XYZ file of C-alpha atoms in Angstrom:
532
model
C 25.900 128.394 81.465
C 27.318 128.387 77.730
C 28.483 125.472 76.103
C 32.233 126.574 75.643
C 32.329 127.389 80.133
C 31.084 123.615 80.349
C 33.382 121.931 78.006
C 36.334 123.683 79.818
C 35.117 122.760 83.036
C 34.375 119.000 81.838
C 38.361 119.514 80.563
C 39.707 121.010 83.676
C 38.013 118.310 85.898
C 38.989 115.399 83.576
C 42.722 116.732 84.103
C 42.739 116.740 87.489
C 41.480 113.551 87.530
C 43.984 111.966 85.858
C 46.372 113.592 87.825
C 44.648 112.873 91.350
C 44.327 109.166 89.755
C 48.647 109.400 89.329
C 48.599 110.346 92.788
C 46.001 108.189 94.233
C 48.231 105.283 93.067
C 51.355 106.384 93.966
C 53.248 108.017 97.184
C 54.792 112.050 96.697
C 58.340 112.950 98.177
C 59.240 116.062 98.616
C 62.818 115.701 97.611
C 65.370 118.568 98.499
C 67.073 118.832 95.558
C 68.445 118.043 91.687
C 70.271 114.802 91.327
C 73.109 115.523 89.634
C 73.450 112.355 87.812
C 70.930 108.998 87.371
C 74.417 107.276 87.700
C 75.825 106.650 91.194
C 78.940 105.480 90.510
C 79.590 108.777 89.334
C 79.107 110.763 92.241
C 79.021 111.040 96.375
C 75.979 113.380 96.734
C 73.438 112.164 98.623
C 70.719 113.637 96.923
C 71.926 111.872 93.727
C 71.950 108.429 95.598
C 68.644 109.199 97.371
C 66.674 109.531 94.252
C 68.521 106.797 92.201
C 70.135 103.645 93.935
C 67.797 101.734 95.981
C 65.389 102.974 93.468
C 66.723 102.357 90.364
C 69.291 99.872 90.707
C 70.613 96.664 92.363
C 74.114 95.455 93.464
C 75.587 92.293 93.704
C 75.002 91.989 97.541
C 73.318 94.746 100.330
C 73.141 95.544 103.605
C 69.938 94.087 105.137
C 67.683 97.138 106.706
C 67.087 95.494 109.833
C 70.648 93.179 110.913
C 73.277 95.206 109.301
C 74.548 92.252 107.769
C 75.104 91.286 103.957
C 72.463 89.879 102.165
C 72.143 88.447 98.802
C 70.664 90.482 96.151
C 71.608 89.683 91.990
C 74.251 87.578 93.440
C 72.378 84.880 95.394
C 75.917 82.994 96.655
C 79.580 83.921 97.314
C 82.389 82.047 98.240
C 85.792 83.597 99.693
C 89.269 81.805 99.040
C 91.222 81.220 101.806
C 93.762 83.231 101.100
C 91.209 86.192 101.112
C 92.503 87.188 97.529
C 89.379 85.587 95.495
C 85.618 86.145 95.490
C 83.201 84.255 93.843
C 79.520 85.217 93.200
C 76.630 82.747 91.654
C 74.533 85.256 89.904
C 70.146 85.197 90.281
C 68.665 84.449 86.998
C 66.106 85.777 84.985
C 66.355 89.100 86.641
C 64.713 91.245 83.498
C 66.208 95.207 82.953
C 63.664 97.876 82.962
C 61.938 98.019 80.317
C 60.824 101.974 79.028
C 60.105 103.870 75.978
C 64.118 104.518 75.032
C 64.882 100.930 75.906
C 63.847 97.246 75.335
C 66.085 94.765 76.685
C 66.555 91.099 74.496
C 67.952 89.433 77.513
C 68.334 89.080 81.102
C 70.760 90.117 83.667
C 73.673 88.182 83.009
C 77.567 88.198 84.159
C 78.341 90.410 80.893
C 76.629 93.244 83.020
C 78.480 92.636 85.884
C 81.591 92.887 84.161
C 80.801 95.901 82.508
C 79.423 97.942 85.417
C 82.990 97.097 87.448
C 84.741 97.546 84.117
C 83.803 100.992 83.873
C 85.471 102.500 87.029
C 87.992 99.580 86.964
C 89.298 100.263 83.473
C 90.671 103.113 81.975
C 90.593 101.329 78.577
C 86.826 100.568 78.919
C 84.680 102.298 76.357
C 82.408 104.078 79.144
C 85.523 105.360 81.238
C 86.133 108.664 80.385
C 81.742 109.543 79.574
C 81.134 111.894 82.436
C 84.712 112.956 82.907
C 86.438 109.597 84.402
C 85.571 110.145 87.587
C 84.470 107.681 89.789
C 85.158 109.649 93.300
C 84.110 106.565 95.977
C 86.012 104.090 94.309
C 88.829 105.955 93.177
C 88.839 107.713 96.541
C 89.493 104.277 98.244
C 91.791 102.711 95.868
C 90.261 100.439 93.882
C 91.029 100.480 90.113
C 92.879 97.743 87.986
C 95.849 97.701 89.589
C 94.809 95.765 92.943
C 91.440 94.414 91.409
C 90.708 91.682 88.579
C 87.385 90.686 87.403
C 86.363 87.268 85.336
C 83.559 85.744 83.992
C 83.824 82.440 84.931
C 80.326 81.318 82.679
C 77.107 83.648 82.345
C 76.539 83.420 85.915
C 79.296 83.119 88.256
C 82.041 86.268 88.325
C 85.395 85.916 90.120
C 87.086 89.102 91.701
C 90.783 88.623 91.999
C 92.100 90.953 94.668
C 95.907 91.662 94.630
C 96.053 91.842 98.503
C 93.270 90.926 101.445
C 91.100 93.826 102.077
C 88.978 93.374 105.199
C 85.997 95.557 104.029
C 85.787 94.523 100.108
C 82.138 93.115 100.609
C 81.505 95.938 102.087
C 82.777 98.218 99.282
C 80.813 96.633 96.568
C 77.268 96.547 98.653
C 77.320 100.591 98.812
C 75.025 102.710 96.627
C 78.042 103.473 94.383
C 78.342 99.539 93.476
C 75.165 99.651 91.340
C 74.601 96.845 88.482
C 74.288 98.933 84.815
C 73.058 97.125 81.492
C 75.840 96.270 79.342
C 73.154 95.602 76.329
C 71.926 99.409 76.886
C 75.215 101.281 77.316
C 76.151 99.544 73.995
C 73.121 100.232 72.157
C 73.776 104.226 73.369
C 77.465 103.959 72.411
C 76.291 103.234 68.415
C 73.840 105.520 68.424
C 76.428 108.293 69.815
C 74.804 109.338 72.705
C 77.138 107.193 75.493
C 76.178 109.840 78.209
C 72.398 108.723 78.062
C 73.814 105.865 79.918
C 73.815 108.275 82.803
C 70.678 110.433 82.497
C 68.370 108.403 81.073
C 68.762 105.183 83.574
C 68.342 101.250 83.191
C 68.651 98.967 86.048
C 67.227 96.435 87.760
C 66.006 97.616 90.555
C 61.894 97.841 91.786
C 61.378 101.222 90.118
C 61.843 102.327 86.731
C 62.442 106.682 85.168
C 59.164 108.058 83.345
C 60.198 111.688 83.187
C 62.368 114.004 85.283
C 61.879 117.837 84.917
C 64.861 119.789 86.600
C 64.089 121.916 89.371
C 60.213 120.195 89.334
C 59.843 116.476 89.457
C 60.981 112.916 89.113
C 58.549 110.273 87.903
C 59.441 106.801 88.580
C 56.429 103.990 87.638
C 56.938 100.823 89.407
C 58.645 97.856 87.646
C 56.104 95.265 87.171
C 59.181 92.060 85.835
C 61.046 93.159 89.132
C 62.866 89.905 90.764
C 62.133 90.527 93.912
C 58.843 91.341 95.782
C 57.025 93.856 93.695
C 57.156 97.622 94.997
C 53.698 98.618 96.920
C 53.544 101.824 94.607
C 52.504 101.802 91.250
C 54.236 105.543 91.274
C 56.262 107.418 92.710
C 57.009 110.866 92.713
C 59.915 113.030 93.880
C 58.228 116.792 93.980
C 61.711 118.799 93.955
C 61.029 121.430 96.923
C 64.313 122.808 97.964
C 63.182 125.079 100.922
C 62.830 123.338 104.154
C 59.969 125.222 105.158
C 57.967 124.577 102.130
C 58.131 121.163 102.148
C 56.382 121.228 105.940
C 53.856 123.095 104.481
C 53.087 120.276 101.439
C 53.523 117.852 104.012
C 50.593 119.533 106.484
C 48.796 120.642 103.304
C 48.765 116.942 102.034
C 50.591 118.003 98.481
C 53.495 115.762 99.756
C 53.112 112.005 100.916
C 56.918 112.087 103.035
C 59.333 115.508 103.381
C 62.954 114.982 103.261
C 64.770 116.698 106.258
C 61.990 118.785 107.685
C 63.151 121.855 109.863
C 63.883 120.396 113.163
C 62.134 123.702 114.871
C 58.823 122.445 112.988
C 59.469 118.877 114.567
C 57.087 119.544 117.237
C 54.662 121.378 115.228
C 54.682 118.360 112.673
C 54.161 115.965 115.694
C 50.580 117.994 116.620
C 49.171 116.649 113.209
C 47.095 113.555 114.105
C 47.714 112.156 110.691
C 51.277 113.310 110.297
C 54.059 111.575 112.105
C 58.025 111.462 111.971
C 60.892 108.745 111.325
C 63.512 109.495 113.373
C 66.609 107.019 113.522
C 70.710 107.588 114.473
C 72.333 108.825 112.092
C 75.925 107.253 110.237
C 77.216 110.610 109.162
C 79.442 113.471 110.507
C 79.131 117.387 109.323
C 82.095 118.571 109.116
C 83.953 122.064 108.604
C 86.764 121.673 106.510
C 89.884 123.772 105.790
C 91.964 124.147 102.608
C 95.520 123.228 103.797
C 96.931 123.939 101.155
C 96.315 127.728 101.448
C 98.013 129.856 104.028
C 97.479 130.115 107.281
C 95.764 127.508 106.885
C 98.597 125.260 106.391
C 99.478 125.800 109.857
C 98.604 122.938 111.885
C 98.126 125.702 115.013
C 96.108 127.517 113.199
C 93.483 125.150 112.517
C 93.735 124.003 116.115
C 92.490 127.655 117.286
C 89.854 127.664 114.854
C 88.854 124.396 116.002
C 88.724 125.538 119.473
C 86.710 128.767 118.430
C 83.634 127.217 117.378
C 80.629 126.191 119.952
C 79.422 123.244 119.172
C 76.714 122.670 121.705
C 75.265 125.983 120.555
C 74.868 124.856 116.786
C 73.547 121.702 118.170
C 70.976 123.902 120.034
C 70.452 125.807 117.266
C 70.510 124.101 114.130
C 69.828 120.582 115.251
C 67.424 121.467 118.186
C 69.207 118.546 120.170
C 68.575 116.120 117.506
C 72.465 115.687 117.443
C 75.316 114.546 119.035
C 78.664 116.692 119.440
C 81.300 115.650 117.008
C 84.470 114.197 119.047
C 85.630 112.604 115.885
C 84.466 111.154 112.630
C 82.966 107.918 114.012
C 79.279 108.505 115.535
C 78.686 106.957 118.551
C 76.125 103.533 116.504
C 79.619 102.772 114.577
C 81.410 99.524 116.144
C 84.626 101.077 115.768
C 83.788 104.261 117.766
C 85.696 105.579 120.656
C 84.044 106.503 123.822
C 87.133 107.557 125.324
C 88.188 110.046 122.177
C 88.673 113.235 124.607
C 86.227 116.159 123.042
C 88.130 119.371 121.906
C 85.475 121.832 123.350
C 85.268 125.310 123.515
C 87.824 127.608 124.182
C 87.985 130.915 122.750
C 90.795 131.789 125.295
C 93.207 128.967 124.160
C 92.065 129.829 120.486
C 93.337 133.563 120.983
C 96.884 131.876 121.931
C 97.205 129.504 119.730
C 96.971 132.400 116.889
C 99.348 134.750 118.792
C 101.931 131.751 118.968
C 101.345 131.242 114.885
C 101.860 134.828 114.399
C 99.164 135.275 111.792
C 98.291 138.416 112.432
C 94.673 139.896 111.301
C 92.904 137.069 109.927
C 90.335 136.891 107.627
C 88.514 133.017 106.055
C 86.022 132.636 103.681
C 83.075 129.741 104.172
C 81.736 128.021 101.916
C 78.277 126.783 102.634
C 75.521 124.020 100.984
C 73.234 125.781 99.809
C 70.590 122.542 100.482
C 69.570 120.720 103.486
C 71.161 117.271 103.911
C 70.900 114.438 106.732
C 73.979 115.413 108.420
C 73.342 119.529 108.703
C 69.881 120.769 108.345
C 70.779 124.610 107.584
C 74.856 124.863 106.721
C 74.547 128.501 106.156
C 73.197 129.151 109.572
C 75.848 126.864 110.625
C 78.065 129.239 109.183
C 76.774 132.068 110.221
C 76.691 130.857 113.808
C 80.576 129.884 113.202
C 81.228 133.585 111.819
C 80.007 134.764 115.446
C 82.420 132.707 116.966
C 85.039 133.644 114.657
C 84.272 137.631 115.508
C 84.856 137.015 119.553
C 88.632 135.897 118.861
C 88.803 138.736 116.178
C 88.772 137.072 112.903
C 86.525 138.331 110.047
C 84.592 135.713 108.167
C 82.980 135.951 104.991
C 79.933 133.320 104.011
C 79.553 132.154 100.564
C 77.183 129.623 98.822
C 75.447 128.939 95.526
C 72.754 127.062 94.110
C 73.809 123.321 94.896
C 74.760 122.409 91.500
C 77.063 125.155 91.389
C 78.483 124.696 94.890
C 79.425 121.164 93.706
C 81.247 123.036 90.502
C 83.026 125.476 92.685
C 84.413 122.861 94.909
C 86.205 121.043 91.950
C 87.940 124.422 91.433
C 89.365 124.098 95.405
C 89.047 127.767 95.234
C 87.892 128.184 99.095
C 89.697 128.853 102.362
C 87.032 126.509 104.120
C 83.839 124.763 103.406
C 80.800 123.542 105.413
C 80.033 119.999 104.414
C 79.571 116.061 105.701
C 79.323 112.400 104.704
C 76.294 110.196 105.220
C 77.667 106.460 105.530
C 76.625 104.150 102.679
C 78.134 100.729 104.716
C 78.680 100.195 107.843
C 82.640 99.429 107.901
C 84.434 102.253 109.100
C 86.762 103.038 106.487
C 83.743 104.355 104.966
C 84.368 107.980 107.181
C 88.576 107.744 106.373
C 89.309 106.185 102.975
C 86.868 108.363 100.660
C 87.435 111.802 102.817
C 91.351 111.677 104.158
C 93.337 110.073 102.207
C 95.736 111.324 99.201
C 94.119 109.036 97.046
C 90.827 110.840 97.701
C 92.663 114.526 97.220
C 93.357 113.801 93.776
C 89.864 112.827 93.098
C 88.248 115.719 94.672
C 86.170 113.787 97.921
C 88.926 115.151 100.240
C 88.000 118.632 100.974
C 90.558 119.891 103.348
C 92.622 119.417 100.685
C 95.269 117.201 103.409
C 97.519 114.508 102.266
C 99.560 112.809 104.633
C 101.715 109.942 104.195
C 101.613 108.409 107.289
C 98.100 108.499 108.226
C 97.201 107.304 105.229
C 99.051 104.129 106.056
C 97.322 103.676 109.223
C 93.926 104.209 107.349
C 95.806 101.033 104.896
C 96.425 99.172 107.793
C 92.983 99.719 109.643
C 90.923 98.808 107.103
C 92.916 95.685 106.032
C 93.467 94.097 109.663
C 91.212 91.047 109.379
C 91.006 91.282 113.719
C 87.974 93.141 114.290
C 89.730 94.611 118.107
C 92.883 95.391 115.798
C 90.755 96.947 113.858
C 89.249 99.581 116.228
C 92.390 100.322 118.224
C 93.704 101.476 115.031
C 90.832 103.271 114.058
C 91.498 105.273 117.566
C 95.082 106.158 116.555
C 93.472 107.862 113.388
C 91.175 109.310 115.641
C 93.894 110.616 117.861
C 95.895 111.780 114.828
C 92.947 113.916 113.145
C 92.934 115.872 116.378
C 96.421 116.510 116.099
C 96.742 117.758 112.683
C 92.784 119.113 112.495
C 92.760 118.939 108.737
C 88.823 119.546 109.520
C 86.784 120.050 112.810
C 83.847 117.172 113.045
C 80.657 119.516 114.031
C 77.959 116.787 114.703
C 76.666 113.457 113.941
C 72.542 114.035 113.401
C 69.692 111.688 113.272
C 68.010 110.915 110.012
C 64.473 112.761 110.358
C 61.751 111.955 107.525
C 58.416 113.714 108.225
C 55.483 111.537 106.677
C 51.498 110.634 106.556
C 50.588 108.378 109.093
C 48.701 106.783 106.761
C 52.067 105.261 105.280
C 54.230 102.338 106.298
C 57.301 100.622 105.742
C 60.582 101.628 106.370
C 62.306 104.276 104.288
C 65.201 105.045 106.361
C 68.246 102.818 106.800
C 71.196 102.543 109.359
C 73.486 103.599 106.126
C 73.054 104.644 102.248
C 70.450 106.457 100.890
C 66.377 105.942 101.269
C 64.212 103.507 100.076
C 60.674 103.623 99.106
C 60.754 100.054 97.773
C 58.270 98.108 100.686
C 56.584 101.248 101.304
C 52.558 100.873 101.206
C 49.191 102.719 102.395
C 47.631 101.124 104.942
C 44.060 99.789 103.823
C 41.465 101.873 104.324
């Protein structure tokens, strides 16, 4: 054997083991997609918030994993005034920022970063507002900006929200993944230096994980953050392997190049389940999939209209068939774990028949819709453009011609900020358990304007009811009104609620501790390998 064959086989092995070493020390996702943003106050997508919140970041409070209550988290105390108009938080000290090779913090966690992480989507005059276009879609798609919220620093650690009316659910709004704590000393030190956005893409937080590199379309590299407040993350790594076909990420699962697969095909569950060291996390799922029409488009401005197409679509088919009965049939947007839900909401099921008379009394003539479909797999529809193409089958047995469009997901996201589309295939994965959650950031005109309300539907009087729902402080109030809305969305059908799905993880047995939760986005943070 010459000299040169063994030094590049002594290279080639010494490579892999450093790599095998990365692994060996660390846990491998197979993620489903590009996060769009290391920032989650700047967007809704789930695969944004999967790969950055409970990672990355902490809030002021959260919802524990196992009651569904709040918990403390960098705010270890709060205090409500009685008048329900002022909160107070006691901030945790010497919580440390990460610490990385673009950043060294000089201090601790402190109120100054509470008050500029709120600032920033409170403000318009703050200096981070308008980086990334000013758009802050959850919190501007549930009303809360400047003019019905206040924040003071009371000393370095106690913060005072002044609220300009009661709202029931405002704990709950600020423990979602959007709520996320940002470093005040860091966005500063990228505002001098002229690179504000970094804020965004190159991410500091507090949370039990910390960025090394991120390649697009290829990996995420997150080391573990060893001055973390909190119990210390199992993993020294860990690794989100971008795989955006379903089917290849059951294969790196079997084939042991993936430690846990996001949303494996559900027609693979069984196959995954004859793997003696493979097994699946399977939990109910807070989130609806939805099929949502433009209304501000003809026909589909017609209230009848929608109705037929609402009554053209099988639902218990596409749970058959995309969901392999992992689902349950979409009455309404509430799934059946939510307190508020409605077991008497009637179902609008199938009825092609009434469909074709509904469109003869609209007098629409030959109709033709375009769908829009996600081009990615997400919790709440495994395969939208089967979905859709299981909808344009439908569609065809009353007559109507449907065309099925989708791009690569970054672009679908781009295209739907144009509103360019007769309808669109989409959903909502709950991030807190209140029920405004499924209303507030998807119906109202508030969230039209900021582009999470995709049937494009603003009405006056529902959105009072949502107002009034979410701001009754009687819990029974509460969900009778959350009925009416219920009752109403059926009435006008501003979008057709397809299916509420389990969350499905597919994993090595070899792992445990719990990555799924009730609500928000995953969380690899007490995740371990059982000792050998």
């Amino acid at each position: 054997m010459s000299r040169l064959l063994i030094v590049f086989i002594l290279l080639f092995v010494a490579g892999c083991s450093e790599q095998q070493q990365y692994i060996e020390n660390g846990l491998v996702y197979c993620s489903e997609g590009n996060p769009e943003t290391f920032n989650p106050q700047l967007t809704v997508s789930g695969t944004a918030i999967d790969a950055t919140s409970k990672q990355l970041y902490n809030r002021l409070i959260q919802i524990d994993p196992q009651s569904g209550e709040l918990s403390p988290e960098l705010a270890v105390a709060w205090n409500i005034s009685s008048d329900g108009l002022r909160y107070r938080f006691s901030l945790r000290q010497q919580v440390q920022f990460h610490h990385t090779d673009y950043f060294s913090p000089t201090r601790a966690f402190n109120a100054d970063d509470v008050l500029f992480s709120f600032n920033r989507w409170l403000l318009r005059s703050h200096p981070f507002y308008q980086v990334g276009g000013g758009r802050y879609p959850f919190f501007q798609s549930i009303n809360l900006d400047h003019t019905n919220v206040k924040l003071h620093k009371l000393n370095d650690y106690q913060v005072e929200f002044e609220l300009l009316e009661p709202r029931a659910n405002f704990l709950a709004e600020i423990a979602t993944d959007f709520a996320v704590i940002l470093s005040k000393e860091y966005g500063f030190q990228q505002l001098t230096a002229g690179t504000p956005e970094a804020l965004d893409s190159q991410p500091i937080g507090t949370g039990p994980f910390k960025l090394r590199d991120y390649v697009r379309n290829q990996y995420i590299r997150y080391d573990r953050h060893e001055q973390y407040w909190g119990e210390n993350a199992k993993l020294d790594q860990l690794v989100y392997d971008i795989t955006q076909a379903a089917a290849s990420r059951v294969v790196k699962l079997i084939g042991g190049d993936c430690d846990v697969a996001a949303l494996p095909q559900l027609s693979e569950l069984g196959h995954i389940q004859g793997y003696d060291d493979l097994a699946l996390d399977v939990m109910p799922g807070l989130n609806v999939a939805y099929w949502a029409f433009n209304t501000t488009r003809a026909p589909f401005d017609n209230p009848q209209v929608r109705q037929a197409l609402s009554l053209a679509v099988d639902k218990k088919r596409i749970l058959q068939a995309i969901y392999h009965n992992t689902a349950v049939v979409g009455k309404g947007m509430l799934p059946p774990i939510s307190w508020a839900y409605d077991p008497d909401l009637p179902e609008r099921a199938y009825n092609p028949a009434l469909a074709t008379r509904l469109l003869e009394n609209a007098d629409v003539g030959a109709l033709t819709i375009d769908i829009w479909a996600m081009p990615v797999a997400r919790i709440y529809n495994p395969d939208a453009i089967d979905t859709a193409k299981l909808i344009k089958q439908d569609l065809a047995k009353i007559g109507i011609n449907a065309t099925i469009h989708s791009y690569d997901w970054s672009r679908f996201l781009a295209q739907l900020e144009s509103r360019d589309y007769d309808s669109v295939l989409i959903g909502w994965s709950a991030d807190n358990l209140d029920p405004d959650n499924f209303f507030s950031p998807l119906l109202t005109c508030t969230a039209l304007e900021y582009g999470s309300n995709r049937s494009q539907w603003c009405n006056e009087e529902f959105d009072q009811l949502i107002v009034a729902a979410r701001d009754a402080q009687d819990p029974q109030q509460r969900q009778r009104l959350y009925s009416q809305l219920e009752y109403q969305l059926q009435q006008h059908t501003p979008l057709v609620p397809i299916a509420h799905a389990s969350r499905i993880l597919g994993r090595k047995r070899h792992w445990h501790g719990r990555i799924l939760h009730t609500s928000g986005g995953i969380d690899f943070t007490t995740v371990g390998r059982e000792p050998l």
